[in-house]
């Protein structure tokens, strides 16, 4: 942030429109440029740029790119088919995170077969659940084992994730119901029947989370690439984890690689 300077990063600004124009100023790279209009609580600002890399989620793009990429609003706004799990746009299912704590004494008193210790101490990173087991929890991190000092020694602290593409009903559930589901699954997996109600230390619901690479996603990305290629101005890229991979590593690698693409584009414009 310090290297970029105070005027380089702006928070809470929403992209509302992008248009293109032409100039003959070699210092600006010559040729075409973009004017991006942003809104912040009723305050508008226009930013002129030779290149534009859009990395916001597709559901937030709206009609902002339709002038420079005709049809993009329709492409990203298409929903799933009612008869098949086919997405014309990009699906972002809801996910909830529930953090709970239980006394260690209420966990099953079992020595683990791999010799790592007793289950009550939860000696591990966490676990991933399967739908075939009849559980709704997607994954559980044992925060008290990963980060000592997060809770009293006589407690275990667990961060549970629930929801996703196969359980979108989570987005409409109340906080009490979410806690009840998580508590029920943990009782099935880890707890003794007489375990008390958990201490709920955190609960967050994200209505839209990781984009899904569903059936039809490849066609959507192919159409997006066609729109970019048809943009005569050039220098406009619509990117994001829905296109380059959802992992942290994929996002970081994309950032480095895309920076080289932008630099190369600007260099070629100046040489031209």
Short mmCIF file of N, CA and C in Angstrom, two decimals, residues 93-98 131 135-140 159-165 167-171 173 177-183 185 203-206 209:
data_model
loop_
_atom_site.label_atom_id
_atom_site.label_comp_id
_atom_site.label_asym_id
_atom_site.label_seq_id
_atom_site.Cartn_x
_atom_site.Cartn_y
_atom_site.Cartn_z
N UNK A 93 -22.46 -19.74 -4.70
CA UNK A 93 -23.38 -20.22 -3.66
C UNK A 93 -23.06 -19.62 -2.29
N UNK A 94 -24.04 -19.63 -1.39
CA UNK A 94 -23.82 -19.10 -0.04
C UNK A 94 -23.05 -20.07 0.84
N UNK A 95 -22.31 -19.53 1.78
CA UNK A 95 -21.56 -20.32 2.75
C UNK A 95 -21.62 -19.60 4.10
N UNK A 96 -21.71 -20.38 5.16
CA UNK A 96 -21.69 -19.82 6.51
C UNK A 96 -20.52 -20.42 7.28
N UNK A 97 -19.93 -19.62 8.15
CA UNK A 97 -18.86 -20.08 9.03
C UNK A 97 -19.34 -19.94 10.47
N UNK A 98 -19.28 -21.05 11.21
CA UNK A 98 -19.75 -21.07 12.60
C UNK A 98 -18.60 -21.54 13.48
N UNK A 131 -20.89 -35.84 1.93
CA UNK A 131 -22.36 -35.87 1.90
C UNK A 131 -22.88 -37.28 2.17
N UNK A 135 -23.95 -35.64 6.56
CA UNK A 135 -23.57 -34.43 7.28
C UNK A 135 -23.71 -33.21 6.38
N UNK A 136 -24.00 -32.06 6.99
CA UNK A 136 -24.11 -30.82 6.23
C UNK A 136 -22.84 -29.95 6.37
N UNK A 137 -22.08 -30.17 7.43
CA UNK A 137 -20.81 -29.45 7.56
C UNK A 137 -19.90 -29.82 6.40
N UNK A 138 -19.31 -28.82 5.76
CA UNK A 138 -18.37 -29.08 4.68
C UNK A 138 -16.98 -29.40 5.21
N UNK A 139 -16.52 -28.58 6.13
CA UNK A 139 -15.18 -28.77 6.68
C UNK A 139 -15.10 -28.15 8.07
N UNK A 140 -14.18 -28.66 8.87
CA UNK A 140 -13.98 -28.16 10.23
C UNK A 140 -12.49 -27.96 10.49
N UNK A 159 -13.88 -24.30 14.03
CA UNK A 159 -14.46 -23.39 13.04
C UNK A 159 -15.04 -24.24 11.91
N UNK A 160 -16.35 -24.19 11.77
CA UNK A 160 -17.05 -25.07 10.82
C UNK A 160 -17.63 -24.28 9.65
N UNK A 161 -17.51 -24.85 8.47
CA UNK A 161 -18.06 -24.24 7.26
C UNK A 161 -19.24 -25.08 6.78
N UNK A 162 -20.33 -24.41 6.41
CA UNK A 162 -21.54 -25.10 5.99
C UNK A 162 -22.14 -24.34 4.81
N UNK A 163 -22.71 -25.08 3.86
CA UNK A 163 -23.34 -24.46 2.70
C UNK A 163 -22.74 -24.97 1.41
N UNK A 164 -22.56 -24.08 0.45
CA UNK A 164 -21.99 -24.46 -0.84
C UNK A 164 -23.04 -24.78 -1.88
N UNK A 165 -22.57 -25.21 -3.05
CA UNK A 165 -23.45 -25.42 -4.20
C UNK A 165 -24.50 -26.50 -3.98
N UNK A 167 -25.89 -27.15 -1.02
CA UNK A 167 -26.68 -26.84 0.18
C UNK A 167 -26.95 -25.34 0.22
N UNK A 168 -27.54 -24.81 -0.84
CA UNK A 168 -27.77 -23.38 -0.96
C UNK A 168 -28.84 -22.87 0.00
N UNK A 169 -29.59 -23.78 0.63
CA UNK A 169 -30.61 -23.36 1.60
C UNK A 169 -29.99 -22.65 2.79
N UNK A 170 -28.69 -22.86 2.99
CA UNK A 170 -27.99 -22.21 4.11
C UNK A 170 -28.14 -20.69 4.04
N UNK A 171 -28.19 -20.15 2.83
CA UNK A 171 -28.29 -18.70 2.69
C UNK A 171 -29.54 -18.10 3.28
N UNK A 173 -31.13 -19.54 6.07
CA UNK A 173 -31.31 -20.06 7.42
C UNK A 173 -31.02 -18.99 8.47
N UNK A 177 -30.62 -21.69 13.61
CA UNK A 177 -30.72 -22.95 12.86
C UNK A 177 -29.35 -23.41 12.37
N UNK A 178 -28.51 -22.47 11.97
CA UNK A 178 -27.16 -22.82 11.54
C UNK A 178 -26.36 -23.44 12.68
N UNK A 179 -26.47 -22.85 13.85
CA UNK A 179 -25.77 -23.39 15.02
C UNK A 179 -26.29 -24.78 15.34
N UNK A 180 -27.60 -24.97 15.23
CA UNK A 180 -28.20 -26.27 15.54
C UNK A 180 -27.70 -27.35 14.58
N UNK A 181 -27.57 -27.01 13.29
CA UNK A 181 -27.08 -27.98 12.31
C UNK A 181 -25.62 -28.34 12.61
N UNK A 182 -24.80 -27.34 12.87
CA UNK A 182 -23.39 -27.59 13.17
C UNK A 182 -23.25 -28.41 14.44
N UNK A 183 -24.00 -28.06 15.45
CA UNK A 183 -23.95 -28.80 16.71
C UNK A 183 -24.37 -30.26 16.51
N UNK A 185 -24.18 -32.08 13.73
CA UNK A 185 -23.15 -32.82 12.99
C UNK A 185 -21.94 -33.12 13.88
N UNK A 203 -20.12 -16.21 14.05
CA UNK A 203 -21.00 -16.72 13.00
C UNK A 203 -21.07 -15.67 11.89
N UNK A 204 -20.74 -16.11 10.69
CA UNK A 204 -20.75 -15.21 9.54
C UNK A 204 -21.38 -15.93 8.36
N UNK A 205 -22.28 -15.22 7.66
CA UNK A 205 -22.93 -15.77 6.48
C UNK A 205 -22.51 -14.95 5.27
N UNK A 206 -21.96 -15.61 4.27
CA UNK A 206 -21.60 -14.95 3.01
C UNK A 206 -22.60 -15.40 1.95
N UNK A 209 -20.06 -16.78 -2.44
CA UNK A 209 -18.69 -17.10 -2.07
C UNK A 209 -17.88 -17.57 -3.28
#
